[in-house]
PDB file of C-alpha atoms in Angstrom:
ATOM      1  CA  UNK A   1       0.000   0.000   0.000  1.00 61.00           C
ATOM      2  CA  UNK A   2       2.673   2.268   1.186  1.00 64.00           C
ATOM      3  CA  UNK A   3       4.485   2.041  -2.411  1.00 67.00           C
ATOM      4  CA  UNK A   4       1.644   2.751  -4.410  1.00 80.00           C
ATOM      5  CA  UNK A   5       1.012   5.758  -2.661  1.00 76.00           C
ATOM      6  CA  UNK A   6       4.926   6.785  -2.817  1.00 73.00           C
ATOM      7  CA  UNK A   7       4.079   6.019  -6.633  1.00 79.00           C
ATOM      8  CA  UNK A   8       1.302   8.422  -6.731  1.00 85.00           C
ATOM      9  CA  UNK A   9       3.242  11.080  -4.772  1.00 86.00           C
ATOM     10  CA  UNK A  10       5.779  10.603  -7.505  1.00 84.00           C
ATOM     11  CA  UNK A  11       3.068  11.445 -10.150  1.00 89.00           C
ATOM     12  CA  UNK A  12       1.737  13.996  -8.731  1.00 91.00           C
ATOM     13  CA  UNK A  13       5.416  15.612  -8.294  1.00 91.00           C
ATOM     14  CA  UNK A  14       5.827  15.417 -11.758  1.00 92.00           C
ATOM     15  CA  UNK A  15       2.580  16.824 -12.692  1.00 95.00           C
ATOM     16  CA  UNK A  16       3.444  19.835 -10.539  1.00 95.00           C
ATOM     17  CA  UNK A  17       7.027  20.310 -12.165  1.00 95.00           C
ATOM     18  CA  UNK A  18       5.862  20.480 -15.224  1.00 97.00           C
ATOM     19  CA  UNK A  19       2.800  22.859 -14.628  1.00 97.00           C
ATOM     20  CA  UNK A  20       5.424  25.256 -12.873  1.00 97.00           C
ATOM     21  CA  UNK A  21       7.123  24.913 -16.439  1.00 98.00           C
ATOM     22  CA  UNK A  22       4.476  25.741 -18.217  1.00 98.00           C
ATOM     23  CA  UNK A  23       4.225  28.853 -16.193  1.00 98.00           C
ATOM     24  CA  UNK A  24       7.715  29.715 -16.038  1.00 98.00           C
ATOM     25  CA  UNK A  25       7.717  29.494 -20.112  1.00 98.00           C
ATOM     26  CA  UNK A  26       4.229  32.219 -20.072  1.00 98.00           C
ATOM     27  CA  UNK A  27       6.117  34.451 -17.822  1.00 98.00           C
ATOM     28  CA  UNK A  28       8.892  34.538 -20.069  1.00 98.00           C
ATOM     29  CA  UNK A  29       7.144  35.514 -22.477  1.00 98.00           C
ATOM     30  CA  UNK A  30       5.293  38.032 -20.933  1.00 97.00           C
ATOM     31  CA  UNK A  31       8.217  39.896 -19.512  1.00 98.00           C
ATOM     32  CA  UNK A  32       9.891  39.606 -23.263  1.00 98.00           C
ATOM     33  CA  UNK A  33       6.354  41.538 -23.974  1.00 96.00           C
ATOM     34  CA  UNK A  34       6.709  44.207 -21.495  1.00 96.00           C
ATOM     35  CA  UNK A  35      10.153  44.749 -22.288  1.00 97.00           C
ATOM     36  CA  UNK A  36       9.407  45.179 -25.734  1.00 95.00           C
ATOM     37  CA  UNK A  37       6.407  47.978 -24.193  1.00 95.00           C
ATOM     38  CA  UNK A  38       9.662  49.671 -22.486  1.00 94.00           C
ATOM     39  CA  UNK A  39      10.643  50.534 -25.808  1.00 95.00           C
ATOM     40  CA  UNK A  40       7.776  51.416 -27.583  1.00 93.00           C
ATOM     41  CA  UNK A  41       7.091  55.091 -28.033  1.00 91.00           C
ATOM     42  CA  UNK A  42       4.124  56.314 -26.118  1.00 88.00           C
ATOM     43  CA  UNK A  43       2.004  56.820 -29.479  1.00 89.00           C
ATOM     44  CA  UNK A  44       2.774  53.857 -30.726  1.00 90.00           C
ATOM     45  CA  UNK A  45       0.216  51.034 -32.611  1.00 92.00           C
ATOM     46  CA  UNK A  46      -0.502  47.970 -30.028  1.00 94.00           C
ATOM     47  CA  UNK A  47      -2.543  45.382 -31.494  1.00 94.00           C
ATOM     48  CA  UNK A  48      -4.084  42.655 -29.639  1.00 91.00           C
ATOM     49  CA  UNK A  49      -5.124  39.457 -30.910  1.00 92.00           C
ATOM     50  CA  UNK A  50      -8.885  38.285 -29.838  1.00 92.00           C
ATOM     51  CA  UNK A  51      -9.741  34.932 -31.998  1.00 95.00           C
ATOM     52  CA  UNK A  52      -8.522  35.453 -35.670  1.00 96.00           C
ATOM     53  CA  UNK A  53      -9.406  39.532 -34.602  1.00 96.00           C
ATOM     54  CA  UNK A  54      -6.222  42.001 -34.072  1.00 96.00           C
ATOM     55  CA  UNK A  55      -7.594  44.704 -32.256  1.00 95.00           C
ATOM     56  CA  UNK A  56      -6.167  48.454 -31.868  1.00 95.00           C
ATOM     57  CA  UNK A  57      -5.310  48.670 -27.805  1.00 93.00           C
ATOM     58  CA  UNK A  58      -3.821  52.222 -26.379  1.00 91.00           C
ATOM     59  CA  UNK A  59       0.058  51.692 -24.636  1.00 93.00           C
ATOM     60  CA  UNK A  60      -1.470  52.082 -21.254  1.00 92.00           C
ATOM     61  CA  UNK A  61      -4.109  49.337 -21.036  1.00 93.00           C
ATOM     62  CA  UNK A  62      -1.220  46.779 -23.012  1.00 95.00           C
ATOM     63  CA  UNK A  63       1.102  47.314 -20.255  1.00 95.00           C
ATOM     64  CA  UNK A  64      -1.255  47.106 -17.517  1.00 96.00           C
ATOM     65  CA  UNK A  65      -2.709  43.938 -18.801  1.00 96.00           C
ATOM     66  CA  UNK A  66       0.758  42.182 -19.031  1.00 97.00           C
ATOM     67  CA  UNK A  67       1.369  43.361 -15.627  1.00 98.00           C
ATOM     68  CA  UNK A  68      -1.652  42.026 -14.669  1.00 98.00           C
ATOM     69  CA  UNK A  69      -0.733  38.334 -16.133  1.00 98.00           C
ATOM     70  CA  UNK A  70       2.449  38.966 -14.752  1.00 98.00           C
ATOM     71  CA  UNK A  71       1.212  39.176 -11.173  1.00 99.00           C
ATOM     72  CA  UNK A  72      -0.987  36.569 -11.825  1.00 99.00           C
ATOM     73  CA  UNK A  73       1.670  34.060 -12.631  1.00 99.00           C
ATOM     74  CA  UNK A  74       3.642  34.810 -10.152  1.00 98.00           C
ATOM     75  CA  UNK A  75       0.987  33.703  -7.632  1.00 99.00           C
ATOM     76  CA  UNK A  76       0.220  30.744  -9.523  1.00 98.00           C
ATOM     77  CA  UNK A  77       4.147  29.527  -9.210  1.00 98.00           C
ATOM     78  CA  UNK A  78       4.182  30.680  -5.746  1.00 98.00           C
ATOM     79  CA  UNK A  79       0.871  28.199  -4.969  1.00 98.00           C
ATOM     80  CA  UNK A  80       2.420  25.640  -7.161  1.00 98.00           C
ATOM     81  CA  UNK A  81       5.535  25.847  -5.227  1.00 97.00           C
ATOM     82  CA  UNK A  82       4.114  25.426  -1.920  1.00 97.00           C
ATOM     83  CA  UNK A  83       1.909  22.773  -3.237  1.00 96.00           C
ATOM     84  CA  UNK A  84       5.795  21.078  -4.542  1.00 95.00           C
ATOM     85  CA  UNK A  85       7.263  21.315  -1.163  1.00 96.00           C
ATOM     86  CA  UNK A  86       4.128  19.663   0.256  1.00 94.00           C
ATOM     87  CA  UNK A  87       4.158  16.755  -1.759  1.00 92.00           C
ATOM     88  CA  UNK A  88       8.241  16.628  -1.524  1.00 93.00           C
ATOM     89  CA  UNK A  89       7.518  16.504   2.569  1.00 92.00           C
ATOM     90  CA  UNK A  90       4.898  13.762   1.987  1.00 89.00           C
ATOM     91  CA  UNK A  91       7.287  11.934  -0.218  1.00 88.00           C
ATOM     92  CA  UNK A  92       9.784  11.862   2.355  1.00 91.00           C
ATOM     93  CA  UNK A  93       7.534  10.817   5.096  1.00 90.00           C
ATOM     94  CA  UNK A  94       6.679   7.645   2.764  1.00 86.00           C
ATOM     95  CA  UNK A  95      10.136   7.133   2.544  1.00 88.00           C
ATOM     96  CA  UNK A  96      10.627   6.657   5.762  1.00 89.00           C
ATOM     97  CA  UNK A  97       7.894   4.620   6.473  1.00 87.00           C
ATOM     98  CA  UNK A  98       8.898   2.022   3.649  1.00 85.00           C
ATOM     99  CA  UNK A  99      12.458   2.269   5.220  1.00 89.00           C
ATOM    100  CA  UNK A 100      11.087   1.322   8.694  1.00 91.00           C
ATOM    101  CA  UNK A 101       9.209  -1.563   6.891  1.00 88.00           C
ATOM    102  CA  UNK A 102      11.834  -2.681   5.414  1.00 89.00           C
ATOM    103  CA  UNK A 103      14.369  -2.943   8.237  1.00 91.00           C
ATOM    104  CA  UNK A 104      11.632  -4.913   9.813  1.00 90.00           C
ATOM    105  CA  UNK A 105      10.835  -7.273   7.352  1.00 88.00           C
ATOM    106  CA  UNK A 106      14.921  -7.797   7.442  1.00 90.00           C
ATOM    107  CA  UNK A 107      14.886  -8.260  10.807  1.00 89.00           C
ATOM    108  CA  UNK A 108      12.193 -10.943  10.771  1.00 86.00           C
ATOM    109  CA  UNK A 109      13.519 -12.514   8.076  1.00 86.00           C
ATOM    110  CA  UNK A 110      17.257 -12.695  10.215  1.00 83.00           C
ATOM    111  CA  UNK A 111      15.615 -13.947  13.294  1.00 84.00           C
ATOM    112  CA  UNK A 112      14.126 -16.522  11.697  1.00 82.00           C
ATOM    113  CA  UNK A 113      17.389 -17.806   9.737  1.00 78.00           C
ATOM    114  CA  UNK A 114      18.651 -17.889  13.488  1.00 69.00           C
TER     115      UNK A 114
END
C-alpha cells in the first residue's frame, strides 16, 4: 500500500514540475512583452489578438494587462511551489515509512534464519 502511494506522490510531483514549467515558459514571455512595451514610443500602434481579430489597444491598457498576467503568474508559481514542497515533505515521510518496513521485514527474516 505504502508504495503505491509513494508512486502516486511521484506522479503527482511530476505533474506539478511540469505545470510550474508551463508557467515559467508564459512568464517569459510576458516579460519579453513588457520589455518590448519599455521601448515602444508612447504613441505607438498595439494590437491585440482576440480569436482570428487584431484589435487596436492604447500603450497604457497593453502594459497594464501584461502586468496584470504577470502578477498573476507569479501567484500561480508561488501556490504551485508550496503545493511542490508539500508533496516533496509527503514523499519523504513515505520514505521513511517504507524504510522502517523494510528494516523490519529484514529483521524478521534474520531472526528466523537464526
Amino acid at each position: 500500500m505504502t508504495g503505491r502511494v509513494f508512486a502516486n506522490i511521484g506522479t503527482d510531483l511530476g505533474t506539478k514540475v511540469e505545470a510550474r514549467q508551463k508557467l515559467e515558459s508564459q512568464q517569459q514571455e510576458n516579460s519579453t512583452v513588457k520589455k518590448e512595451f519599455d521601448i515602444l514610443d508612447d504613441d505607438a500602434n498595439i494590437y491585440k489578438q482576440i480569436g482570428p481579430v487584431l484589435l487596436k489597444q492604447d500603450k497604457t491598457e497593453a502594459v497594464m494587462s501584461v502586468n496584470a498576467r504577470l502578477e498573476f503568474i507569479d501567484k500561480q508559481i508561488k501556490d504551485i511551489e508550496k503545493q511542490i514542497e508539500g508533496i516533496q515533505d509527503s514523499s519523504e515521510k513515505i520514505k521513511g515509512e517504507i524504510i522502517q518496513i523494510q528494516s523490519a521485514a529484514q529483521q524478521s527474516q534474520a531472526a528466523a534464519a537464526s
